[in-house]
CSV table of C-alpha atoms and ligand atoms in Angstrom, one decimal:
chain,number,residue,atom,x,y,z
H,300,UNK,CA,-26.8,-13.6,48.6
H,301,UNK,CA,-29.9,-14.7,47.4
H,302,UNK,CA,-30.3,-17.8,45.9
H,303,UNK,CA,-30.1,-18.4,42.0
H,304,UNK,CA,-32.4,-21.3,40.0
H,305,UNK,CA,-29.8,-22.8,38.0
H,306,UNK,CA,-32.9,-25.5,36.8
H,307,UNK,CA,-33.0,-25.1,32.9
H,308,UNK,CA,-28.7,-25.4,33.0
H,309,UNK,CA,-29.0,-28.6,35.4
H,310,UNK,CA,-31.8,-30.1,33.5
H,311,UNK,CA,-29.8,-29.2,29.9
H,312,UNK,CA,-27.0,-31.1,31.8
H,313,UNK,CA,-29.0,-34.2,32.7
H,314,UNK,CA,-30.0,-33.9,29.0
H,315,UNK,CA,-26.5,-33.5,27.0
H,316,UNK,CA,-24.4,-35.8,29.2
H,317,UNK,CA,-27.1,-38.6,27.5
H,318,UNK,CA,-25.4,-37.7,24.7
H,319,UNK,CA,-22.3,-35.8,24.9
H,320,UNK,CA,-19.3,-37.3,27.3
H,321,UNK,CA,-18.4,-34.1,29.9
H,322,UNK,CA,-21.6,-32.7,28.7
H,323,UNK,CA,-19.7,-30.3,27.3
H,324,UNK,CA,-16.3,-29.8,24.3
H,325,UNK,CA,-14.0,-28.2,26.8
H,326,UNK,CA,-13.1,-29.1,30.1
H,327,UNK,CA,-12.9,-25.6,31.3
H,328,UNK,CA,-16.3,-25.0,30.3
H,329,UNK,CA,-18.0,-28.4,31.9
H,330,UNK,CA,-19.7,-28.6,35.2
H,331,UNK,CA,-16.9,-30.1,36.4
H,332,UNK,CA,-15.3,-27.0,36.6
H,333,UNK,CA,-18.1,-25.2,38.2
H,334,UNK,CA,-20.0,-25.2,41.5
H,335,UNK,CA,-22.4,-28.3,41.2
H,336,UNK,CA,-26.0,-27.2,40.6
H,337,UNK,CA,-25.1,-23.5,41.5
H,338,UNK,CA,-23.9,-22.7,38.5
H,339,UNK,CA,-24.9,-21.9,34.8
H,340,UNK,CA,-23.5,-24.2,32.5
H,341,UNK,CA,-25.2,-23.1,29.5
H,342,UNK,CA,-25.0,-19.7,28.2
H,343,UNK,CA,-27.9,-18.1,25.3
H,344,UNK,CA,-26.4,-15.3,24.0
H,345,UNK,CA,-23.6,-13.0,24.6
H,346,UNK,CA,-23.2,-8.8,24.0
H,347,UNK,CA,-20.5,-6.8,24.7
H,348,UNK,CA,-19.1,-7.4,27.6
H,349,UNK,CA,-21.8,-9.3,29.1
H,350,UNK,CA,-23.5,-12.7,28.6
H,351,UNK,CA,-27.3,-14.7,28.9
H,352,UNK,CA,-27.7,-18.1,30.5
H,353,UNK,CA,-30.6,-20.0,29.7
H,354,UNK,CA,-32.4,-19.6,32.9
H,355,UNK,CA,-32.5,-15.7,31.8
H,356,UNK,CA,-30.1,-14.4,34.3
H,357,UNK,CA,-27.5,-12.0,32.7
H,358,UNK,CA,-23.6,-11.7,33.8
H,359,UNK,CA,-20.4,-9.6,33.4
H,360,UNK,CA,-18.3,-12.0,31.3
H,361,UNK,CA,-15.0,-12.6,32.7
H,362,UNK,CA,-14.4,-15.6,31.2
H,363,UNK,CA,-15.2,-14.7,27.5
H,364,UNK,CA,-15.0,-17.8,25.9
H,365,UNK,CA,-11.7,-18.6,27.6
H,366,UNK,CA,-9.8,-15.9,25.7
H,367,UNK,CA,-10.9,-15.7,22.0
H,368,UNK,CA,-13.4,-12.5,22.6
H,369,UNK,CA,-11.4,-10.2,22.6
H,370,UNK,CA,-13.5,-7.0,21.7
H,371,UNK,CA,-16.5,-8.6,23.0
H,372,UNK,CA,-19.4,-10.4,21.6
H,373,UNK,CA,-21.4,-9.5,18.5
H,374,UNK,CA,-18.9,-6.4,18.0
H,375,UNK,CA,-20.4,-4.8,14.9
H,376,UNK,CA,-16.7,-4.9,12.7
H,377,UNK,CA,-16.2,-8.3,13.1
H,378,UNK,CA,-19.6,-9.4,12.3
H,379,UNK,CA,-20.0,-6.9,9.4
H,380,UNK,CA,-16.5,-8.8,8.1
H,381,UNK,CA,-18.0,-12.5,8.6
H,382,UNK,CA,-21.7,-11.2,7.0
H,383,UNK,CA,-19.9,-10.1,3.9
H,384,UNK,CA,-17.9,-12.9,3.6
H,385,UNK,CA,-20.9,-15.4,4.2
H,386,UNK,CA,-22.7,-13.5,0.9
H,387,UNK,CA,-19.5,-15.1,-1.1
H,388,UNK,CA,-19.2,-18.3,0.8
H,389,UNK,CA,-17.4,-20.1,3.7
H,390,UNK,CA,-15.1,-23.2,2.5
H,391,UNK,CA,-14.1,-23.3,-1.0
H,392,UNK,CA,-12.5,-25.2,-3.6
H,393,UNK,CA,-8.7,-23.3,-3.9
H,394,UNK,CA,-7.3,-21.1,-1.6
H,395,UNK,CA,-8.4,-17.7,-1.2
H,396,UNK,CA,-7.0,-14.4,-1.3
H,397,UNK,CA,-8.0,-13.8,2.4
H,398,UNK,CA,-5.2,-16.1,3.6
H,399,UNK,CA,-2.5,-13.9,2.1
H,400,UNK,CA,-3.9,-10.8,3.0
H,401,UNK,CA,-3.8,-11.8,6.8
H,402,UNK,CA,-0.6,-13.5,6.5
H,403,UNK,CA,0.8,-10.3,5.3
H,404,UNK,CA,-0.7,-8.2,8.1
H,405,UNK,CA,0.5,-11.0,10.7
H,406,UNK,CA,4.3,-10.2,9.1
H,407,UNK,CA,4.2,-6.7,10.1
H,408,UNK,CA,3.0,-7.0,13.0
H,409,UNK,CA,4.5,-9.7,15.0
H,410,UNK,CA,8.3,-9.6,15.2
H,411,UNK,CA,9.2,-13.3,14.8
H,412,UNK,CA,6.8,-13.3,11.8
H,413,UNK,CA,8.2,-14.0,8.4
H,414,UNK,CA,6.1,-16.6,6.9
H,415,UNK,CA,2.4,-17.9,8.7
H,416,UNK,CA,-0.1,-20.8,8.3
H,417,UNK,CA,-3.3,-21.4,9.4
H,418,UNK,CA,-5.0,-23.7,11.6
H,419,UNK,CA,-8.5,-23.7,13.8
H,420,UNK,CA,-7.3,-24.1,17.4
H,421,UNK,CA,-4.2,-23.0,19.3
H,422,UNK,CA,-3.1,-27.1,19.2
H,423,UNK,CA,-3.3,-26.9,15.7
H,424,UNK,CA,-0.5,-24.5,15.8
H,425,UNK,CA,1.3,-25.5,18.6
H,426,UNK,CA,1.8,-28.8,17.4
H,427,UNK,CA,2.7,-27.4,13.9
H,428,UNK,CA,5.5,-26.1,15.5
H,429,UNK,CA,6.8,-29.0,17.3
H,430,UNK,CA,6.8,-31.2,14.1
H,431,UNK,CA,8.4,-28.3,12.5
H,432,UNK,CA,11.0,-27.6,15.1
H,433,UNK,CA,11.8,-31.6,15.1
H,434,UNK,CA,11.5,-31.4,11.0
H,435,UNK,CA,14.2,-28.6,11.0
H,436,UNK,CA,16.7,-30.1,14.0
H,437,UNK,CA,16.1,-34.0,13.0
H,438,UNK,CA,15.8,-34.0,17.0
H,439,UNK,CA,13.0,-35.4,18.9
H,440,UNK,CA,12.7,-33.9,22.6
H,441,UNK,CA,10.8,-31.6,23.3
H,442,UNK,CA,10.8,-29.2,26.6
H,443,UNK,CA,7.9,-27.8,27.5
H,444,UNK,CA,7.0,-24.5,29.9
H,445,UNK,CA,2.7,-24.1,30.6
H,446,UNK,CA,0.0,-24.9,28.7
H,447,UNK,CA,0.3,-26.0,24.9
H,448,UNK,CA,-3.1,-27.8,24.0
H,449,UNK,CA,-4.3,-31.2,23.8
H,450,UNK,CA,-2.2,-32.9,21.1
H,451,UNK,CA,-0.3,-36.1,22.5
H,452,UNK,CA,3.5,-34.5,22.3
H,453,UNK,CA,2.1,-32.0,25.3
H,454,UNK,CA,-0.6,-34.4,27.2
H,455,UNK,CA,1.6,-37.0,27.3
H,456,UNK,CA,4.1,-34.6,29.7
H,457,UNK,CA,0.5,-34.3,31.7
H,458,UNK,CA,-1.3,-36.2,34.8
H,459,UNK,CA,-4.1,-36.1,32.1
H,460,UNK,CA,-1.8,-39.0,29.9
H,461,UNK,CA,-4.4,-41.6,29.3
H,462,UNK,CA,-4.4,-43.1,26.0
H,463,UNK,CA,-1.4,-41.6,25.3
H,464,UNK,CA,1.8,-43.8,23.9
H,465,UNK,CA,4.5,-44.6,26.7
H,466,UNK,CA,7.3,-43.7,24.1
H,467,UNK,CA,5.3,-40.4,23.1
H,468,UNK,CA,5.0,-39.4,27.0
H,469,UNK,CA,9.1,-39.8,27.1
H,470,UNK,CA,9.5,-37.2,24.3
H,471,UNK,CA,8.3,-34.1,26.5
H,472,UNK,CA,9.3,-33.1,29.5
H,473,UNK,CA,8.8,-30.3,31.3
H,474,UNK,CA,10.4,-27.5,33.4
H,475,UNK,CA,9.5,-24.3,35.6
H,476,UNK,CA,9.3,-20.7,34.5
H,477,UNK,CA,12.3,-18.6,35.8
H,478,UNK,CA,14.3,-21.5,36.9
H,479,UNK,CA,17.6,-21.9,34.4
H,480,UNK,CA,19.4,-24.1,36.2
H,481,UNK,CA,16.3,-26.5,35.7
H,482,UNK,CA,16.3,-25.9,32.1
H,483,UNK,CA,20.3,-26.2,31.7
H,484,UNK,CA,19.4,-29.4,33.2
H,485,UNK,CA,17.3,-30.7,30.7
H,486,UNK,CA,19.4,-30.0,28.2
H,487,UNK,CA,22.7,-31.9,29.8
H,488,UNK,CA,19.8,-34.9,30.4
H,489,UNK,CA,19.0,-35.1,27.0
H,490,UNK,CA,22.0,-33.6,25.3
H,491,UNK,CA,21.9,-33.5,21.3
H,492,UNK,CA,18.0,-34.2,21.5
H,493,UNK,CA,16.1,-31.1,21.6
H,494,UNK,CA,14.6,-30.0,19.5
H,495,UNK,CA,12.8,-27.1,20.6
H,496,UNK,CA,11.7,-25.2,24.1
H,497,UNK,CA,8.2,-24.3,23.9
H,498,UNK,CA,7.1,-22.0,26.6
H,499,UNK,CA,4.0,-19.7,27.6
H,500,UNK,CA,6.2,-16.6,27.7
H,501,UNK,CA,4.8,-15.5,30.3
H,502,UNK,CA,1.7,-16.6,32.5
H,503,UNK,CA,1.2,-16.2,36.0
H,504,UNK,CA,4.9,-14.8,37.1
H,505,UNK,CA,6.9,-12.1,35.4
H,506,UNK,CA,10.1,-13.3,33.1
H,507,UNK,CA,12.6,-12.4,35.8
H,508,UNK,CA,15.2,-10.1,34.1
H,509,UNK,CA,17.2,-11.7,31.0
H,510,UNK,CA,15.5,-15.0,31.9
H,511,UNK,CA,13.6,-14.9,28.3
H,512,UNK,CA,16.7,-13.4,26.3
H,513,UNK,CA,18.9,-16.7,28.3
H,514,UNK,CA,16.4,-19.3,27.4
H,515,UNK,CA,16.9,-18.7,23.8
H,516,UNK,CA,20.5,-18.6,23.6
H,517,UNK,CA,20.6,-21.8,25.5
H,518,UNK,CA,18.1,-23.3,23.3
H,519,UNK,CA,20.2,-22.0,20.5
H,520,UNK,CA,23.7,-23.1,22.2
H,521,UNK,CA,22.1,-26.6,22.2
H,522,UNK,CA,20.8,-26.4,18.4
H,523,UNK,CA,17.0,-26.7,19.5
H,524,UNK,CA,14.6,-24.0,18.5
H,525,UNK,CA,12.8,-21.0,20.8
H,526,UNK,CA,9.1,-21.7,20.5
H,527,UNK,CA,7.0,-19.0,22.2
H,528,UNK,CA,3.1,-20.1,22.8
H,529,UNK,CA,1.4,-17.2,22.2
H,530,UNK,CA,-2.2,-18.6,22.2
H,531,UNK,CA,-2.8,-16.1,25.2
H,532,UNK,CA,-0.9,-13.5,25.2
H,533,UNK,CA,-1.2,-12.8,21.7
H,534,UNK,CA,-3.4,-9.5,20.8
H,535,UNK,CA,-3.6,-9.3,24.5
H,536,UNK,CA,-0.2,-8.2,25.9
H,537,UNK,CA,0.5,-6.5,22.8
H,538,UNK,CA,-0.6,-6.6,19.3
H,539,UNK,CA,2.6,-8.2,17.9
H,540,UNK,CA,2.3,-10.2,21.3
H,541,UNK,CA,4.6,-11.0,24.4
H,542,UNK,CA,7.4,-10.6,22.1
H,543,UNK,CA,6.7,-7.4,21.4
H,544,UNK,CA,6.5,-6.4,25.2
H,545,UNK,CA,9.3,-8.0,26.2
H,546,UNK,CA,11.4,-7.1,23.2
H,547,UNK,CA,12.4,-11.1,23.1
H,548,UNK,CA,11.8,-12.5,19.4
H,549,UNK,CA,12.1,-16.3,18.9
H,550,UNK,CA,12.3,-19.2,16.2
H,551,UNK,CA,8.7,-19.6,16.0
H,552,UNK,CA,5.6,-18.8,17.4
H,553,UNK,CA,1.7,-20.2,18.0
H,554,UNK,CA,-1.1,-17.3,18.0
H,555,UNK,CA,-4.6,-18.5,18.5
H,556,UNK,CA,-8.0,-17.5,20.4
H,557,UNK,CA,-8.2,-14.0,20.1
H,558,UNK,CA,-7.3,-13.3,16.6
H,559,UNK,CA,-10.6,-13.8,15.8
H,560,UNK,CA,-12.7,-12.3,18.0
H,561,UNK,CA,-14.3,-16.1,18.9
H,562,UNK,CA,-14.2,-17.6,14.8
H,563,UNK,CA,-11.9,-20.8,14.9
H,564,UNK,CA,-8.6,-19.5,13.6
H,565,UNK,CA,-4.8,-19.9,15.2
H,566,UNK,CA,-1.3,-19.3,13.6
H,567,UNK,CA,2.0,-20.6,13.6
H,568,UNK,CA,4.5,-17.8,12.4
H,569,UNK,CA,8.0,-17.9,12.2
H,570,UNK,CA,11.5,-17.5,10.6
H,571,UNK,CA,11.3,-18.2,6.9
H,572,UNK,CA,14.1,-20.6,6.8
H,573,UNK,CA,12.6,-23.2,9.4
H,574,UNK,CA,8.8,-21.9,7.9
H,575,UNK,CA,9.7,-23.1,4.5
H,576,UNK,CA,10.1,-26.6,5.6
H,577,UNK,CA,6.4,-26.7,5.6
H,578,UNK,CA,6.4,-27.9,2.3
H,579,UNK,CA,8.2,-30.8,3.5
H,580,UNK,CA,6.4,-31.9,7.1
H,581,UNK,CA,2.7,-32.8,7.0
H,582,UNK,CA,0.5,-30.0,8.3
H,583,UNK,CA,-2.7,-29.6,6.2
H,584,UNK,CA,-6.4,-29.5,7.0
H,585,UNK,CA,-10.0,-29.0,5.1
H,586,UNK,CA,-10.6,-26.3,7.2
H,587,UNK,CA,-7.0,-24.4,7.1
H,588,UNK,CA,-8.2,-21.7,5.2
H,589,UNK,CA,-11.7,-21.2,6.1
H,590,UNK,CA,-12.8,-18.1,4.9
H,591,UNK,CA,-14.8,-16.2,7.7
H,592,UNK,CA,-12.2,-17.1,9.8
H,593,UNK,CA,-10.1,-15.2,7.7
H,594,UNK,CA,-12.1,-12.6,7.6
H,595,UNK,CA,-13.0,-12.1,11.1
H,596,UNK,CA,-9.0,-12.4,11.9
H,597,UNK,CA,-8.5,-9.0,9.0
H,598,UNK,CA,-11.4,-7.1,10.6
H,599,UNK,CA,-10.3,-7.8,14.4
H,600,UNK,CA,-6.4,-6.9,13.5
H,601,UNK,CA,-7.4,-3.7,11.6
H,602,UNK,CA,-9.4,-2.7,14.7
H,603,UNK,CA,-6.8,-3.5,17.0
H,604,UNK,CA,-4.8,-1.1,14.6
H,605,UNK,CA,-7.1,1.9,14.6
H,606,UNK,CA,-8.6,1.6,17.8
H,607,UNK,CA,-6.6,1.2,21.4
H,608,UNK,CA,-7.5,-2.3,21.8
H,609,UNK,CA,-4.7,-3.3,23.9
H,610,UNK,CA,-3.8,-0.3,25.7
H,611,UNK,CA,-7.8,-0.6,27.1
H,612,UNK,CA,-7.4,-4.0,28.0
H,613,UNK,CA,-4.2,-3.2,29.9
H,614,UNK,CA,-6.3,-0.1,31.7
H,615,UNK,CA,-9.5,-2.0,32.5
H,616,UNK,CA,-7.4,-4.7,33.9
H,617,UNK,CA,-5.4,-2.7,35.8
H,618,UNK,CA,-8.5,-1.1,37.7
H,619,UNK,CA,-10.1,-4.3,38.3
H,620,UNK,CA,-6.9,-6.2,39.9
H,621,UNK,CA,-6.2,-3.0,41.8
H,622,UNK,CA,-9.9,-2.7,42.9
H,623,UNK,CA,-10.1,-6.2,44.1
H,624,UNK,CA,-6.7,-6.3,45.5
H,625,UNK,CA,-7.9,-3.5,48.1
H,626,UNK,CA,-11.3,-5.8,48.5
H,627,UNK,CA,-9.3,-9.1,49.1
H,628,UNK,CA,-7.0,-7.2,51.9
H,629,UNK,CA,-10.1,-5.5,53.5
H,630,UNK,CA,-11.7,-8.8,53.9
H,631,UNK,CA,-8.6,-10.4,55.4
H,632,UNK,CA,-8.6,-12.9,52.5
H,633,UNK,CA,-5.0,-11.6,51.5
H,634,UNK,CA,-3.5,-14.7,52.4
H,635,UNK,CA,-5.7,-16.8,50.3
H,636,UNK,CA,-6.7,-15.2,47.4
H,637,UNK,CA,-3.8,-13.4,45.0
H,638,UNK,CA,-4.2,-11.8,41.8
H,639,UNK,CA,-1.2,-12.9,39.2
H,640,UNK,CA,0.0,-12.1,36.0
H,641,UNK,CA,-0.8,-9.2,33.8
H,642,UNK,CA,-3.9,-6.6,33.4
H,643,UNK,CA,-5.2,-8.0,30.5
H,644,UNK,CA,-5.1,-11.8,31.9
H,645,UNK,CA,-5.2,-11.8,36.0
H,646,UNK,CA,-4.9,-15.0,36.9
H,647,UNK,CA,-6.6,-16.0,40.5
H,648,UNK,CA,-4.8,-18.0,43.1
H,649,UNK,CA,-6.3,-19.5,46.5
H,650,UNK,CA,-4.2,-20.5,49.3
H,651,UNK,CA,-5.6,-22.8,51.8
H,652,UNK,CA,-6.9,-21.5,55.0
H,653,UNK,CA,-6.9,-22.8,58.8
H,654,UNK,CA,-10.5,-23.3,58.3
H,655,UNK,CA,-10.9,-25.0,54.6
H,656,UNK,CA,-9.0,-25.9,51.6
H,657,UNK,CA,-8.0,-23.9,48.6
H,658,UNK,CA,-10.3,-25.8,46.6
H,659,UNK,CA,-13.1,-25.3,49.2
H,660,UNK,CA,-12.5,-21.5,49.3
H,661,UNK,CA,-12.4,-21.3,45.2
H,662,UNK,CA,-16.0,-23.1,45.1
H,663,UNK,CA,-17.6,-20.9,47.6
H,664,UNK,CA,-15.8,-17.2,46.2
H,665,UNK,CA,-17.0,-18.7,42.8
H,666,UNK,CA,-20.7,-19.7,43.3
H,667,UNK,CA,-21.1,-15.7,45.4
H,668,UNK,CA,-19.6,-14.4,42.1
H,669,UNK,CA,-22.2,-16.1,39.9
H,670,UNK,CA,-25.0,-15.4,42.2
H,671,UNK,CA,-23.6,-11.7,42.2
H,672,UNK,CA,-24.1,-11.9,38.3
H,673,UNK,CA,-20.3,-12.7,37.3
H,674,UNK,CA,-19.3,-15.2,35.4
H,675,UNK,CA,-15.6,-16.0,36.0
H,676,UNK,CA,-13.5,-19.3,36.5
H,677,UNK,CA,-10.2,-18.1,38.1
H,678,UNK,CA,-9.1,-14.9,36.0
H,679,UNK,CA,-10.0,-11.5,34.9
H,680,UNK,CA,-10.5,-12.7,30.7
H,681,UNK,CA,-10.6,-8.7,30.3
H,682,UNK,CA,-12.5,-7.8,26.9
H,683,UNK,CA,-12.2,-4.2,25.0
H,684,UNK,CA,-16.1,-4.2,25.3
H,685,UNK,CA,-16.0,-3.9,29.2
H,686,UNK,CA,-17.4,-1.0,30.4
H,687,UNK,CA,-17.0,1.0,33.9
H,688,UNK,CA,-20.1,0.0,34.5
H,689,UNK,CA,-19.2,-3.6,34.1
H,690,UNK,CA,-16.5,-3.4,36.5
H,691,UNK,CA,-18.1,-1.7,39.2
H,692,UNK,CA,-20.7,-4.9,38.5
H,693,UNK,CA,-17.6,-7.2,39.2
H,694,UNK,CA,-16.4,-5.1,42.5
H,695,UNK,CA,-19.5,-4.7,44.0
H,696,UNK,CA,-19.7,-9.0,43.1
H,697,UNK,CA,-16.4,-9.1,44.7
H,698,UNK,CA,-17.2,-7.2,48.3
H,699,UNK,CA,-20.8,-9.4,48.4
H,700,UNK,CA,-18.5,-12.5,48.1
H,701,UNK,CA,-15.6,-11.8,49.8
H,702,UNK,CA,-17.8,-11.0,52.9
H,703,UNK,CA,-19.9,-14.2,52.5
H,704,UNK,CA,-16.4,-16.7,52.3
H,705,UNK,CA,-14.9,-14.1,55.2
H,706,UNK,CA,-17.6,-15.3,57.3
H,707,UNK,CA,-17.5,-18.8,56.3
H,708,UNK,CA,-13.9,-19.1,57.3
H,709,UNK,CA,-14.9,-18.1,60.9
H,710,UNK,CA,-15.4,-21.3,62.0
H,711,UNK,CA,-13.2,-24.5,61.1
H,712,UNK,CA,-14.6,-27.4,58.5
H,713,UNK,CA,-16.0,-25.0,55.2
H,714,UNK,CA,-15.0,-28.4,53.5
H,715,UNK,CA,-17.5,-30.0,55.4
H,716,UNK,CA,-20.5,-27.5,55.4
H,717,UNK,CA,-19.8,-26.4,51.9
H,718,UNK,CA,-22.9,-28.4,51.0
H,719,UNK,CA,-21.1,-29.4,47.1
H,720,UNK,CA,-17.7,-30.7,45.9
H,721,UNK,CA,-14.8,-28.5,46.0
H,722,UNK,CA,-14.1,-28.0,42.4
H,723,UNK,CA,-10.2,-29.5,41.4
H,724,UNK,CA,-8.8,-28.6,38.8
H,725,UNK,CA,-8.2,-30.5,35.6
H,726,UNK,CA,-4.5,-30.6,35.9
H,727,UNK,CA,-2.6,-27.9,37.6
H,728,UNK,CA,-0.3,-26.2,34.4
H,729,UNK,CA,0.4,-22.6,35.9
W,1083,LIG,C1,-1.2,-21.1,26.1
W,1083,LIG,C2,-2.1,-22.0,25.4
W,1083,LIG,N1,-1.6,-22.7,24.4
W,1083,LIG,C3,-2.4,-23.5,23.7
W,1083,LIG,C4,-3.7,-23.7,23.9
W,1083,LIG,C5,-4.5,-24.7,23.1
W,1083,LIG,O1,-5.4,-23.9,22.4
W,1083,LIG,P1,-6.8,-24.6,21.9
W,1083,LIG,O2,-7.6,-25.0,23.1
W,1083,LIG,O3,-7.4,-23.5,21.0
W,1083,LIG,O4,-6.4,-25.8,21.1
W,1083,LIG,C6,-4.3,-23.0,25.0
W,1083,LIG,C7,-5.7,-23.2,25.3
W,1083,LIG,O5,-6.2,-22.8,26.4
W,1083,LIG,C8,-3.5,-22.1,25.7
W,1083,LIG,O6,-4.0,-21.4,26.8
């Protein structure tokens, strides 16, 4: 694969880590994450499906922001939306009509839904919920399945606990998907307590059957409430959600990234009786009601509702993983790279190999990718503006790649000759 200058990204890197700790506001987006110096690390522009780094080379986006663009960038609705709303104004003095109108569109469409409030980030409403749930029980453990932001109730449950609160760690612990024994466990061990499950409904394995249906009752049995973090899956699985496709419906739920096509905007939605203790808890923010947020939230539902949004991601997806699946096995990679999860969200996993780590293998499949014009991080973020032409971008990536860490696995030690540092991960969640 021929080589890539990376020089205006490294020397932007040099630049904001004067400046900026990480170099960057996400540590899935930070050169950490990415193979050193062979990597952009700063994108210029974005379109459809595709994206600009500031050395001018152009990719097929597979990361998309980490999940909020959903239709894909600069799609003409949701900008028209966030234009019109910018001629009126952006923060204002009182609430606006916006917040009810989206609220009310949120109700019908997401099952568990009755009442909704705004924040800017998926923690926001994660961590609305928690409170809430512990507001509503007057419990205070909390049992966690995935991923559920950076607030200290879920970090402190994390390797990633620094700064955290001994006593705060203590309040959330955490179990494994599919595994009910664990989770009747956890319950016995901190009988009375809990206050609420909160769980990625689903993220890299399928719910096995009844597994979502018996972690509510049990929450239910042991008065604690069902929380379902929907940050992901939300407008992706379904519009209404993983609830919807499951046909599961709990207590409350947190929606986030996508709903606005990349503007800051989450939700916590949920039964009206435990929502209306919001009056009572302390959740409020400046920026809560935001308006071209709000906006860009109305103009990305009503899109989703006129146009097949989903049922495209769930296609494109589906021709990607089963495209690269037949790649991966005619390379002989089968046993170290997997495709998980569902269409819309295909998660990558890398197994080690007799010849080099996991980690090693990641590195090297990600660097070809980039060089191959793909920008990806370890799943297919799928986007409704993805073309065919995209994908067979992202195959023909794939087949360079694939045959560039087949031949590096020939011989032992990639670890070794990989040149870079394998890239770890920040802490291993799914
Ligand atoms: C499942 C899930 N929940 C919550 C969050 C936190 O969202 P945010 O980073 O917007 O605060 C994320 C972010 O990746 C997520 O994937």
């Amino acid at each position: 694969m021929s080589a890539r200058s990376y020089a205006k990204s490294n020397e932007a890197l040099q630049r904001a880590l004067k400046t900026i700790p990480l170099g960057s506001q996400t540590f899935s987006k930070s050169h950490q994450q990415f193979p050193q110096g062979a990597a952009p690390l700063f994108l210029d522009r974005g379109r459809g499906g595709r994206v600009w780094d500031i050395d001018g080379h152009e990719y097929v986006d597979l990361i998309c922001g980490l999940l909020p663009v959903l239709l894909g960038y600069q799609d003409k609705d949701v900008d028209e939306a966030i234009i019109a709303q910018l001629g009126k104004g952006i923060s204002f003095s009182l609430s606006t009509t916006l917040e009810f109108k989206l609220s009310e569109m949120l109700v019908d469409l997401i099952p568990c839904a009755e009442m909704v409030r705004y924040g800017k980030n998926g923690t926001d409403a994660t961590s609305g919920a928690v409170r809430l749930a512990r507001g509503f029980t007057g419990k205070d453990h909390i049992i966690a399945l995935g991923y559920h932001g950076w607030q200290d109730w879920y970090i402190g449950a994390t390797i990633k606990n620094l700064g955290i609160p001994k006593s705060t760690c203590a309040l959330t612990t955490k179990v494994a998907y599919n595994d009910l024994d664990a989770l009747r466990a956890e319950f016995k061990k901190f009988e009375g307590d809990v206050a609420a499950v909160i769980m990625e409904p689903m993220n890299t394995t399928d719910p096995q059957e009844g597994y979502l249906e018996a972690v509510k009752a049990m929450a239910h049995e042991n008065g604690a409430l069902l929380i379902f973090d929907e940050v992901i899956t939300g407008f992706r699985f379904a519009n209404g959600g993983a609830q919807v496709l499951f046909g599961v419906t709990p207590d409350l739920a947190a929606f986030g990234k996508a709903m606005g096509n990349g503007m800051p905007i989450s939700a916590l939605v949920g039964r009206a009786d435990v929502m209306s203790l919001m009056d009572r808890i302390f959740y409020s923010s400046t920026f809560g009601g935001e308006a071209l947020s709000l906006a860009a939230s109305i103009a990305v539902i009503e899109k989703m509702q006129r146009e097949p949004v989903v049922e495209t991601l769930w296609k494109t997806g589906s021709w990607l993983a089963e495209e690269t699946l037949k790649k991966i096995a005619e390379a002989g990679l089968a046993q170290n790279i997997t495709l998980c999860g569902k269409a819309p969200w295909k998660i990558l996993q890398f197994a080690d190999h007799a010849h080099g780590s996991k980690e090693a293998i990641k590195t090297l499949f990600l660097k070809e990718m980039l060089a191959g014009g793909v920008l990806l991080a370890g799943s297919h973020n799928i986007c409704y503006a993805h073309t065919k032409a995209d994908m067979d971008h992202v195959l023909k990536a794939y087949t360079d790649a694939l045959a560039v860490v087949k031949a590096a696995l020939e011989k032992p030690g990639l670890d070794e000759r990989l040149g870079i540092p394998p890239i770890h991960p920040v802490f291993s969640v799914r």
